[in-house]
Short mmCIF file of C-alpha atoms and ligand atoms in Angstrom, two decimals:
data_model
loop_
_atom_site.label_atom_id
_atom_site.label_comp_id
_atom_site.label_asym_id
_atom_site.label_seq_id
_atom_site.Cartn_x
_atom_site.Cartn_y
_atom_site.Cartn_z
CA MET A 1 2.88 -6.61 -40.53
CA ALA A 2 3.48 -10.33 -39.97
CA ALA A 3 6.44 -11.44 -37.89
CA ALA A 4 7.98 -13.32 -40.82
CA ASP A 5 7.92 -10.14 -42.97
CA LEU A 6 9.58 -8.18 -40.21
CA GLU A 7 12.34 -10.77 -40.02
CA ARG A 8 12.83 -10.65 -43.83
CA PHE A 9 13.17 -6.85 -43.77
CA SER A 10 15.61 -6.82 -40.89
CA ASN A 11 17.70 -9.56 -42.53
CA ALA A 12 17.73 -7.64 -45.77
CA GLU A 13 19.16 -4.48 -44.12
CA PRO A 14 22.47 -3.63 -45.85
CA GLU A 15 25.70 -3.10 -43.91
CA PRO A 16 26.41 0.67 -43.46
CA ARG A 17 29.32 1.92 -45.56
CA ASN A 18 32.06 4.17 -44.24
CA LEU A 19 32.40 7.41 -46.18
CA SER A 20 34.72 10.36 -45.69
CA LEU A 21 33.42 13.92 -45.88
CA GLY A 22 34.76 16.38 -48.44
CA GLY A 23 34.47 19.33 -46.06
CA HIS A 24 32.89 20.58 -42.80
CA VAL A 25 29.20 19.70 -42.51
CA GLY A 26 28.44 20.70 -38.95
CA PHE A 27 27.03 17.66 -37.14
CA ASP A 28 30.05 17.73 -34.83
CA SER A 29 28.02 20.31 -32.91
CA LEU A 30 25.50 17.64 -31.90
CA PRO A 31 26.95 17.19 -28.38
CA ASP A 32 26.79 20.98 -27.89
CA GLN A 33 23.16 20.95 -29.01
CA LEU A 34 22.46 18.28 -26.40
CA VAL A 35 24.21 20.27 -23.67
CA SER A 36 22.33 23.42 -24.56
CA LYS A 37 18.99 21.58 -24.64
CA SER A 38 19.66 19.95 -21.26
CA VAL A 39 20.70 23.25 -19.71
CA THR A 40 17.49 24.90 -20.88
CA GLN A 41 15.37 22.01 -19.65
CA GLY A 42 17.08 21.74 -16.29
CA PHE A 43 17.58 18.52 -14.37
CA SER A 44 15.83 16.70 -11.65
CA PHE A 45 17.60 14.64 -9.03
CA ASN A 46 15.93 12.74 -6.26
CA ILE A 47 17.70 11.51 -3.15
CA LEU A 48 16.21 9.13 -0.63
CA CYS A 49 17.72 9.27 2.87
CA VAL A 50 17.26 6.15 4.95
CA GLY A 51 18.66 6.00 8.43
CA GLU A 52 17.49 6.02 12.01
CA THR A 53 16.12 9.20 13.58
CA GLY A 54 18.83 11.70 14.51
CA ILE A 55 21.60 9.92 12.59
CA GLY A 56 22.49 13.18 10.79
CA LYS A 57 20.51 12.95 7.51
CA SER A 58 19.37 16.56 7.36
CA THR A 59 22.76 17.90 8.45
CA LEU A 60 24.49 15.92 5.71
CA MET A 61 22.06 17.18 3.05
CA ASN A 62 22.64 20.76 4.18
CA THR A 63 26.40 20.19 4.09
CA LEU A 64 26.29 18.46 0.67
CA PHE A 65 24.38 21.25 -1.06
CA ASN A 66 25.91 24.02 1.04
CA THR A 67 22.53 25.45 1.92
CA THR A 68 19.88 25.15 4.59
CA PHE A 69 16.88 23.10 3.61
CA GLU A 70 13.94 23.56 5.92
CA THR A 71 14.32 20.68 8.34
CA GLU A 72 12.37 19.71 11.35
CA GLU A 73 13.41 17.18 13.92
CA ALA A 74 11.47 13.93 13.55
CA SER A 75 9.58 12.47 16.48
CA HIS A 76 10.72 9.15 17.89
CA HIS A 77 7.12 8.01 18.27
CA GLU A 78 5.99 7.43 14.69
CA GLU A 79 3.69 4.41 14.42
CA CYS A 80 5.29 3.39 11.16
CA VAL A 81 7.85 4.62 8.67
CA ARG A 82 6.58 7.61 6.68
CA LEU A 83 8.14 8.97 3.50
CA ARG A 84 8.35 12.76 3.36
CA PRO A 85 9.45 14.28 0.03
CA GLN A 86 10.49 17.91 -0.22
CA THR A 87 11.39 19.55 -3.52
CA TYR A 88 13.70 22.54 -3.99
CA ASN A 89 14.78 24.52 -7.06
CA LEU A 90 18.52 25.12 -6.98
CA GLN A 91 20.76 26.95 -9.40
CA GLU A 92 24.51 26.78 -9.89
CA SER A 93 25.97 28.91 -12.72
CA ASN A 94 23.28 28.58 -15.38
CA VAL A 95 22.24 25.03 -14.48
CA HIS A 96 18.87 24.54 -12.82
CA LEU A 97 18.38 21.54 -10.59
CA LYS A 98 15.06 20.40 -9.21
CA LEU A 99 16.19 18.51 -6.14
CA THR A 100 13.86 16.28 -4.17
CA ILE A 101 15.00 14.98 -0.82
CA VAL A 102 12.87 12.16 0.53
CA ASP A 103 13.23 11.43 4.21
CA ALA A 104 12.23 8.04 5.65
CA VAL A 105 10.78 9.52 8.85
CA GLY A 106 10.62 7.24 11.87
CA PHE A 107 12.87 4.53 10.41
CA GLY A 108 14.07 2.16 13.12
CA ASP A 109 11.83 3.65 15.84
CA GLN A 110 9.17 0.93 15.98
CA ILE A 111 9.35 -2.01 18.36
CA ASN A 112 8.38 -4.37 15.57
CA LYS A 113 10.63 -3.53 12.64
CA ASP A 114 9.57 -6.44 10.41
CA GLU A 115 7.77 -4.24 7.92
CA SER A 116 9.97 -1.12 8.19
CA TYR A 117 11.20 -1.52 4.62
CA ARG A 118 7.69 -1.82 3.13
CA PRO A 119 6.71 1.91 3.02
CA ILE A 120 10.08 2.68 1.40
CA VAL A 121 9.64 -0.02 -1.27
CA ASP A 122 6.04 1.11 -1.85
CA TYR A 123 7.13 4.73 -2.26
CA ILE A 124 9.82 3.83 -4.82
CA ASP A 125 7.35 1.63 -6.73
CA ALA A 126 4.71 4.36 -6.67
CA GLN A 127 7.14 6.76 -8.39
CA PHE A 128 7.92 4.13 -11.05
CA GLU A 129 4.20 3.53 -11.51
CA ASN A 130 3.54 7.27 -11.99
CA TYR A 131 6.21 7.39 -14.67
CA LEU A 132 4.87 4.24 -16.36
CA GLN A 133 1.34 5.66 -16.39
CA GLU A 134 2.66 8.84 -18.02
CA GLU A 135 4.53 6.76 -20.60
CA LEU A 136 1.43 4.72 -21.41
CA LYS A 137 -0.76 7.78 -21.91
CA ILE A 138 -1.84 8.58 -25.44
CA ARG A 139 -0.92 12.23 -24.90
CA ARG A 140 2.35 11.92 -23.05
CA SER A 141 4.18 14.91 -21.69
CA LEU A 142 7.43 13.33 -20.57
CA PHE A 143 9.22 16.49 -21.70
CA ASP A 144 7.97 18.58 -18.79
CA TYR A 145 7.03 15.66 -16.53
CA HIS A 146 8.34 16.05 -13.00
CA ASP A 147 10.26 12.81 -12.66
CA THR A 148 10.06 11.74 -9.02
CA ARG A 149 11.81 8.38 -9.42
CA ILE A 150 14.48 7.94 -6.76
CA HIS A 151 17.94 8.21 -8.31
CA VAL A 152 19.95 7.34 -5.24
CA CYS A 153 19.37 6.02 -1.76
CA LEU A 154 21.87 7.20 0.82
CA TYR A 155 21.77 4.51 3.47
CA PHE A 156 23.02 5.89 6.79
CA ILE A 157 24.79 3.24 8.85
CA THR A 158 25.08 3.79 12.60
CA PRO A 159 28.79 4.06 13.59
CA THR A 160 28.74 1.15 16.05
CA GLY A 161 32.10 -0.24 14.92
CA HIS A 162 30.62 -3.73 15.24
CA SER A 163 28.51 -4.95 12.35
CA LEU A 164 25.43 -4.08 10.36
CA LYS A 165 22.10 -4.51 12.10
CA SER A 166 19.74 -7.05 10.59
CA LEU A 167 17.32 -4.18 9.88
CA ASP A 168 20.02 -2.60 7.67
CA LEU A 169 20.67 -5.83 5.80
CA VAL A 170 17.00 -6.64 5.27
CA THR A 171 16.17 -3.11 4.12
CA MET A 172 19.11 -2.84 1.74
CA LYS A 173 18.32 -6.30 0.32
CA LYS A 174 14.72 -5.27 -0.35
CA LEU A 175 15.83 -2.02 -2.00
CA ASP A 176 18.82 -3.12 -4.07
CA SER A 177 16.84 -4.08 -7.19
CA LYS A 178 14.83 -0.87 -7.07
CA VAL A 179 17.31 1.89 -6.39
CA ASN A 180 21.03 2.74 -6.46
CA ILE A 181 22.20 2.31 -2.88
CA ILE A 182 25.21 4.18 -1.57
CA PRO A 183 25.92 3.11 1.99
CA ILE A 184 27.54 5.71 4.24
CA ILE A 185 28.80 5.51 7.78
CA ALA A 186 27.20 8.49 9.52
CA LYS A 187 28.76 10.55 12.31
CA ALA A 188 32.14 9.06 11.45
CA ASP A 189 33.82 11.43 13.93
CA THR A 190 32.53 9.17 16.71
CA ILE A 191 34.66 6.22 15.66
CA SER A 192 38.45 5.91 15.76
CA LYS A 193 40.57 5.59 12.62
CA SER A 194 41.60 1.95 13.17
CA GLU A 195 38.08 0.92 14.17
CA LEU A 196 36.70 2.67 11.11
CA HIS A 197 38.99 0.73 8.80
CA LYS A 198 37.91 -2.60 10.32
CA PHE A 199 34.27 -1.48 10.34
CA LYS A 200 34.36 -0.68 6.61
CA ILE A 201 35.82 -4.12 5.78
CA LYS A 202 33.24 -5.81 7.99
CA ILE A 203 30.34 -3.94 6.38
CA MET A 204 31.47 -4.76 2.84
CA GLY A 205 31.96 -8.43 3.83
CA GLU A 206 28.47 -8.59 5.28
CA LEU A 207 26.92 -6.93 2.24
CA VAL A 208 28.65 -9.41 -0.07
CA SER A 209 27.77 -12.46 2.03
CA ASN A 210 24.14 -11.39 2.17
CA GLY A 211 24.02 -10.75 -1.58
CA VAL A 212 23.22 -7.04 -1.24
CA GLN A 213 24.02 -5.21 -4.48
CA ILE A 214 25.14 -1.68 -3.74
CA TYR A 215 25.77 0.93 -6.43
CA GLN A 216 29.21 0.64 -8.01
CA PHE A 217 30.67 3.78 -9.57
CA PRO A 218 30.95 2.96 -13.29
CA THR A 219 34.34 2.15 -14.70
CA ASP A 220 33.38 1.84 -18.37
CA ASP A 221 33.80 5.53 -19.19
CA GLU A 222 37.50 6.22 -19.68
CA ALA A 223 37.29 9.76 -18.39
CA VAL A 224 36.15 8.68 -14.93
CA ALA A 225 37.12 5.01 -14.84
CA GLU A 226 40.22 5.54 -12.75
CA ILE A 227 38.74 7.78 -10.08
CA ASN A 228 35.60 5.64 -9.87
CA ALA A 229 37.64 2.44 -9.44
CA VAL A 230 39.59 4.07 -6.59
CA MET A 231 36.40 5.34 -4.97
CA ASN A 232 34.69 1.94 -5.18
CA ALA A 233 37.44 0.67 -2.90
CA HIS A 234 36.60 3.38 -0.33
CA LEU A 235 32.97 2.34 0.09
CA PRO A 236 31.16 2.76 2.42
CA PHE A 237 32.09 6.41 2.80
CA ALA A 238 32.54 7.56 6.37
CA VAL A 239 31.05 11.03 6.55
CA VAL A 240 30.72 13.91 8.97
CA GLY A 241 28.13 16.61 8.53
CA SER A 242 28.05 20.07 9.98
CA THR A 243 26.39 23.38 9.38
CA GLU A 244 28.82 25.12 11.74
CA GLU A 245 31.69 27.18 10.37
CA VAL A 246 34.96 27.25 12.31
CA LYS A 247 38.03 29.37 11.69
CA VAL A 248 41.00 27.17 10.80
CA GLY A 249 44.12 29.21 10.08
CA ASN A 250 42.64 32.23 8.41
CA LYS A 251 39.86 30.35 6.62
CA LEU A 252 36.28 29.64 7.67
CA VAL A 253 35.54 25.97 7.10
CA ARG A 254 32.64 23.64 7.82
CA ALA A 255 33.65 21.67 10.86
CA ARG A 256 32.63 20.22 14.19
CA GLN A 257 34.42 21.66 17.11
CA TYR A 258 35.20 19.56 20.16
CA PRO A 259 37.11 20.36 23.36
CA TRP A 260 40.03 18.29 22.07
CA GLY A 261 40.05 19.49 18.45
CA VAL A 262 38.23 20.26 15.25
CA VAL A 263 36.85 17.79 12.69
CA GLN A 264 36.91 19.43 9.30
CA VAL A 265 34.16 18.15 7.06
CA GLU A 266 36.03 18.85 3.84
CA ASN A 267 39.38 17.53 5.01
CA GLU A 268 40.00 14.16 3.39
CA ASN A 269 42.21 13.11 6.28
CA HIS A 270 39.28 13.59 8.64
CA CYS A 271 36.45 11.95 6.71
CA ASP A 272 35.15 10.87 3.27
CA PHE A 273 32.67 13.74 2.87
CA VAL A 274 34.49 15.21 -0.14
CA LYS A 275 34.67 11.79 -1.78
CA LEU A 276 30.92 11.37 -1.35
CA ARG A 277 30.17 14.83 -2.75
CA GLU A 278 32.49 14.32 -5.72
CA MET A 279 31.08 10.91 -6.54
CA LEU A 280 27.44 11.75 -5.96
CA ILE A 281 27.23 15.18 -7.49
CA ARG A 282 30.20 16.01 -9.69
CA VAL A 283 31.12 12.70 -11.31
CA ASN A 284 28.22 10.27 -11.25
CA MET A 285 24.97 12.21 -10.97
CA GLU A 286 24.09 11.50 -14.61
CA ASP A 287 25.03 7.83 -14.27
CA LEU A 288 22.75 7.54 -11.25
CA ARG A 289 19.90 9.05 -13.27
CA GLU A 290 20.70 6.82 -16.22
CA GLN A 291 20.94 3.64 -14.08
CA THR A 292 17.62 4.48 -12.48
CA HIS A 293 15.99 4.67 -15.89
CA SER A 294 17.75 1.86 -17.72
CA ARG A 295 18.08 -0.66 -14.90
CA HIS A 296 15.67 -0.16 -12.05
CA TYR A 297 12.77 1.42 -13.90
CA GLU A 298 13.23 -1.02 -16.80
CA LEU A 299 12.96 -3.96 -14.38
CA TYR A 300 9.83 -2.49 -12.78
CA ARG A 301 8.29 -1.80 -16.21
CA ARG A 302 9.09 -5.31 -17.49
CA CYS A 303 7.61 -7.03 -14.43
CA LYS A 304 4.55 -4.81 -14.52
CA LEU A 305 3.88 -5.36 -18.22
CA GLU A 306 4.48 -9.12 -17.88
CA GLU A 307 2.07 -9.13 -14.96
CA MET A 308 -0.47 -7.49 -17.26
CA GLY A 309 0.14 -10.29 -19.79
CA PHE A 310 2.38 -8.49 -22.28
CA GLN A 311 5.34 -10.38 -23.73
CA ASP A 312 7.95 -9.67 -26.38
CA SER A 313 7.89 -13.18 -27.83
CA ASP A 314 5.74 -16.28 -27.61
CA GLY A 315 6.88 -19.78 -26.62
CA ASP A 316 8.61 -20.29 -30.00
CA SER A 317 10.53 -17.01 -29.68
CA GLN A 318 8.37 -15.39 -32.34
CA PRO A 319 8.05 -11.67 -31.73
CA PHE A 320 4.67 -10.60 -30.41
CA SER A 321 3.12 -7.37 -31.48
CA LEU A 322 1.65 -5.16 -28.78
CA GLN A 323 -1.56 -4.96 -30.79
CA GLU A 324 -1.92 -8.78 -30.94
CA THR A 325 -1.20 -9.14 -27.24
CA TYR A 326 -3.69 -6.41 -26.47
CA GLU A 327 -6.37 -8.02 -28.64
CA ALA A 328 -5.72 -11.45 -27.08
CA LYS A 329 -5.86 -9.95 -23.59
CA ARG A 330 -9.02 -8.07 -24.43
CA LYS A 331 -10.67 -11.24 -25.73
CA GLU A 332 -9.52 -13.16 -22.67
CA PHE A 333 -10.86 -10.42 -20.44
CA LEU A 334 -14.23 -10.31 -22.24
CA ASN A 335 -14.55 -14.11 -22.04
CA GLU A 336 -13.73 -13.99 -18.37
CA LEU A 337 -16.26 -11.22 -17.90
CA GLN A 338 -18.91 -13.23 -19.74
CA ARG A 339 -18.11 -16.32 -17.68
CA LYS A 340 -18.35 -14.31 -14.47
CA GLU A 341 -21.64 -12.77 -15.63
CA GLU A 342 -23.10 -16.20 -16.45
CA GLU A 343 -21.87 -17.53 -13.10
CA MET A 344 -23.52 -14.66 -11.29
CA ARG A 345 -26.75 -15.05 -13.24
CA GLN A 346 -26.82 -18.77 -12.39
CA MET A 347 -26.11 -17.96 -8.78
CA PHE A 348 -28.95 -15.47 -8.77
CA VAL A 349 -31.41 -17.98 -10.31
CA ASN A 350 -30.37 -20.61 -7.75
CA LYS A 351 -30.80 -18.14 -4.96
CA VAL A 352 -34.29 -17.20 -6.18
CA LYS A 353 -35.23 -20.88 -6.42
CA GLU A 354 -33.92 -21.55 -2.93
CA THR A 355 -35.83 -18.60 -1.53
CA GLU A 356 -38.99 -19.71 -3.34
CA LEU A 357 -38.69 -23.20 -1.84
CA GLU A 358 -38.07 -21.76 1.60
CA LEU A 359 -41.12 -19.54 1.26
CA LYS A 360 -43.29 -22.44 0.14
CA GLU A 361 -42.13 -24.53 3.09
CA LYS A 362 -42.90 -21.65 5.44
CA GLU A 363 -46.37 -21.26 3.88
CA ARG A 364 -47.07 -24.98 4.33
CA GLU A 365 -45.96 -24.82 7.96
CA LEU A 366 -48.19 -21.82 8.54
CA HIS A 367 -51.13 -23.56 6.92
CA GLU A 368 -50.64 -26.63 9.11
CA LYS A 369 -50.43 -24.47 12.17
CA PHE A 370 -53.61 -22.69 11.17
CA GLU A 371 -55.47 -25.99 10.64
CA HIS A 372 -54.25 -27.27 13.99
CA LEU A 373 -55.41 -24.10 15.74
CA LYS A 374 -58.72 -24.29 13.93
CA ARG A 375 -59.25 -27.87 15.15
CA ILE A 376 -58.42 -26.89 18.71
CA HIS A 377 -60.78 -23.95 18.45
CA GLN A 378 -63.65 -26.14 17.19
CA GLU A 379 -63.06 -28.68 19.96
CA GLU A 380 -63.09 -25.90 22.55
CA LYS A 381 -66.23 -24.48 21.01
CA ARG A 382 -67.94 -27.88 21.12
CA LYS A 383 -67.01 -28.33 24.78
CA VAL A 384 -68.30 -24.88 25.67
CA GLU A 385 -71.57 -25.65 23.82
CA GLU A 386 -71.99 -28.89 25.81
CA LYS A 387 -71.29 -27.10 29.06
CA ARG A 388 -73.86 -24.44 28.16
CA ARG A 389 -76.48 -27.13 27.41
CA GLU A 390 -75.78 -28.88 30.70
CA LEU A 391 -76.04 -25.60 32.52
CA GLU A 392 -79.35 -24.80 30.84
CA GLU A 393 -80.74 -28.23 31.77
CA GLU A 394 -79.59 -27.73 35.34
CA THR A 395 -81.19 -24.28 35.38
CA SER A 396 -84.55 -25.52 34.09
CA ALA A 397 -84.49 -28.46 36.57
CA PHE A 398 -83.73 -26.02 39.31
CA THR A 399 -86.60 -23.73 38.17
CA ARG A 400 -88.96 -26.70 38.14
CA ARG A 401 -87.87 -27.80 41.60
CA LYS A 402 -88.20 -24.24 42.86
CA ALA A 403 -91.80 -23.92 41.53
CA ALA A 404 -92.78 -27.27 43.14
CA MET A 405 -91.30 -26.16 46.40
CA GLU A 406 -93.14 -22.86 46.26
CA ALA A 407 -96.43 -24.68 45.54
CA LEU A 408 -95.89 -27.01 48.47
CA GLN A 409 -94.98 -24.09 50.69
CA SER A 410 -98.21 -22.16 49.83
CA GLN A 411 -100.32 -25.30 50.45
CA ALA A 412 -98.70 -25.74 53.82
CA LEU A 413 -99.23 -22.08 54.68
CA HIS A 414 -102.87 -22.31 53.71
CA ALA A 415 -103.38 -25.36 55.85
CA THR A 416 -101.88 -23.74 58.97
CA SER A 417 -104.00 -20.55 58.63
CA GLN A 418 -107.32 -22.68 58.62
CA GLN A 419 -106.61 -24.53 61.96
CA PRO A 420 -107.10 -21.61 64.61
CA LEU A 421 -110.47 -20.61 63.06
CA ARG A 422 -111.81 -24.13 63.57
CA LYS A 423 -110.60 -24.14 67.21
CA ASP A 424 -112.47 -20.79 67.89
CA LYS A 425 -115.71 -22.25 66.35
CA ASP A 426 -115.43 -25.33 68.53
CA ARG A 427 -115.05 -23.22 71.73
CA LYS A 428 -118.12 -21.05 70.98
CA ASN A 429 -120.17 -24.07 70.41
P1 GTP B 1 15.71 13.37 12.04
O1 GTP B 1 15.33 14.15 10.84
O2 GTP B 1 15.11 13.88 13.30
O3 GTP B 1 15.53 11.90 11.85
O4 GTP B 1 17.28 13.55 12.28
P2 GTP B 1 18.42 13.61 11.20
O5 GTP B 1 18.80 12.23 10.83
O6 GTP B 1 18.02 14.53 10.13
O7 GTP B 1 19.62 14.21 12.05
P3 GTP B 1 20.05 15.72 12.14
O8 GTP B 1 20.77 16.13 10.93
O9 GTP B 1 18.90 16.54 12.59
O10 GTP B 1 21.13 15.60 13.30
C1 GTP B 1 20.83 15.15 14.58
C2 GTP B 1 21.95 15.53 15.53
O11 GTP B 1 23.15 14.90 15.13
C3 GTP B 1 22.23 17.04 15.54
O12 GTP B 1 22.53 17.41 16.84
C4 GTP B 1 23.46 17.16 14.67
O13 GTP B 1 24.29 18.25 15.05
C5 GTP B 1 24.19 15.87 14.96
N1 GTP B 1 25.04 15.46 13.86
C6 GTP B 1 24.74 15.56 12.55
N2 GTP B 1 25.76 15.10 11.82
C7 GTP B 1 26.73 14.72 12.69
C8 GTP B 1 28.03 14.16 12.54
O14 GTP B 1 28.50 13.92 11.46
N3 GTP B 1 28.73 13.90 13.70
C9 GTP B 1 28.23 14.13 14.90
N4 GTP B 1 28.98 13.84 15.95
N5 GTP B 1 27.00 14.64 15.08
C10 GTP B 1 26.26 14.93 13.99
MG1 MG B 2 16.14 15.32 9.59
#
């Protein structure tokens, strides 16, 4: 359908009329249907933990979900940051939760930390890409697709009491358009109350001045607007994690016991752990999932499709159909392919010509060399012939001289043998 027709139809759409019902119809059960469907389907929730080795990531996860996930201590000698996802099936009442905890193993352990954020960004993008590929499939199965997109990044800040490290700022800046970041001050029992207050203000100031967008608990839903607004003012949460249970009064509570006292994890006067759990799990889990889909994934999808050449409208704001864009892209691609093919063919012909010329040149050189050698050979042959002739002449001269000598010698010998006979004859006479 042409764009102009589409516009005509949408302009022609009549205003909906308000009608009152004569009796009970039953669509007021729609929200219940949704709840029941969601409960049957179950939920997935994916948490990314970023923080230096030993900052208390695993302990906090165990404390948050009141269980023991299998955790192993990370080595301090990782060559680069490695993302390790682990998925667990959890159940509370009749609600099933597929929880994936992704650990950024080795974060902050390298001497050169320039690229520490890169594996984290790549991992988040890879999960978006997987989802996009599933969406673009002809036979999609998003219904039972295991969504691995990261819904929240808990960024563990070291409780120095000073300021954020540049590694923290750079990493959070690189992540803020891709994931909901909730910054938390880890091991908050190691920092005093007054220092903590100043530290929180300092961190928030630094995040604002560096333009880092952290996740804000939503205040547009009346039911949770008030509590979320209050909690936004408490960010970053200062948390304490513990898997130890200590008896306080006559109750066993999660706490950390020190020689001078006990830090109770769930005591709001001691730390913000309860605030974090309430905000992350009870109040805003669905908003985190929703924000991931509607904001972060949408941005990734838009950039990716634009990169592939898809647009919603052309230069004159006319809507583009996916089909037209696809056809145009296909044509462009085929032309490009043809151009490349022609270029390669031409290159091949040139190469063959070049090689042919080179071969001819080589052949000519060889021929010249052969002729030269032939000339030298003939010259040598001629010289040897001459020498042989001279030698033969010398030999025959020598033979002649030798024969003359021999003749002379025999004459002389003959003459000497005749002389004594004559002397004897003379004496007798
Ligand atoms: P890797 O996985 O090896 O990177 O460590 P991690 O970040 O998972 O830390 P983990 O939870 O293994 O805790 C490391 C140490 O810190 C353990 O000895 C914990 O008992 C201790 N720890 C954890 N949370 C806290 C906390 O809130 N306060 C204090 N003081 N210590 C904590
Ligand atoms: Mg750990």
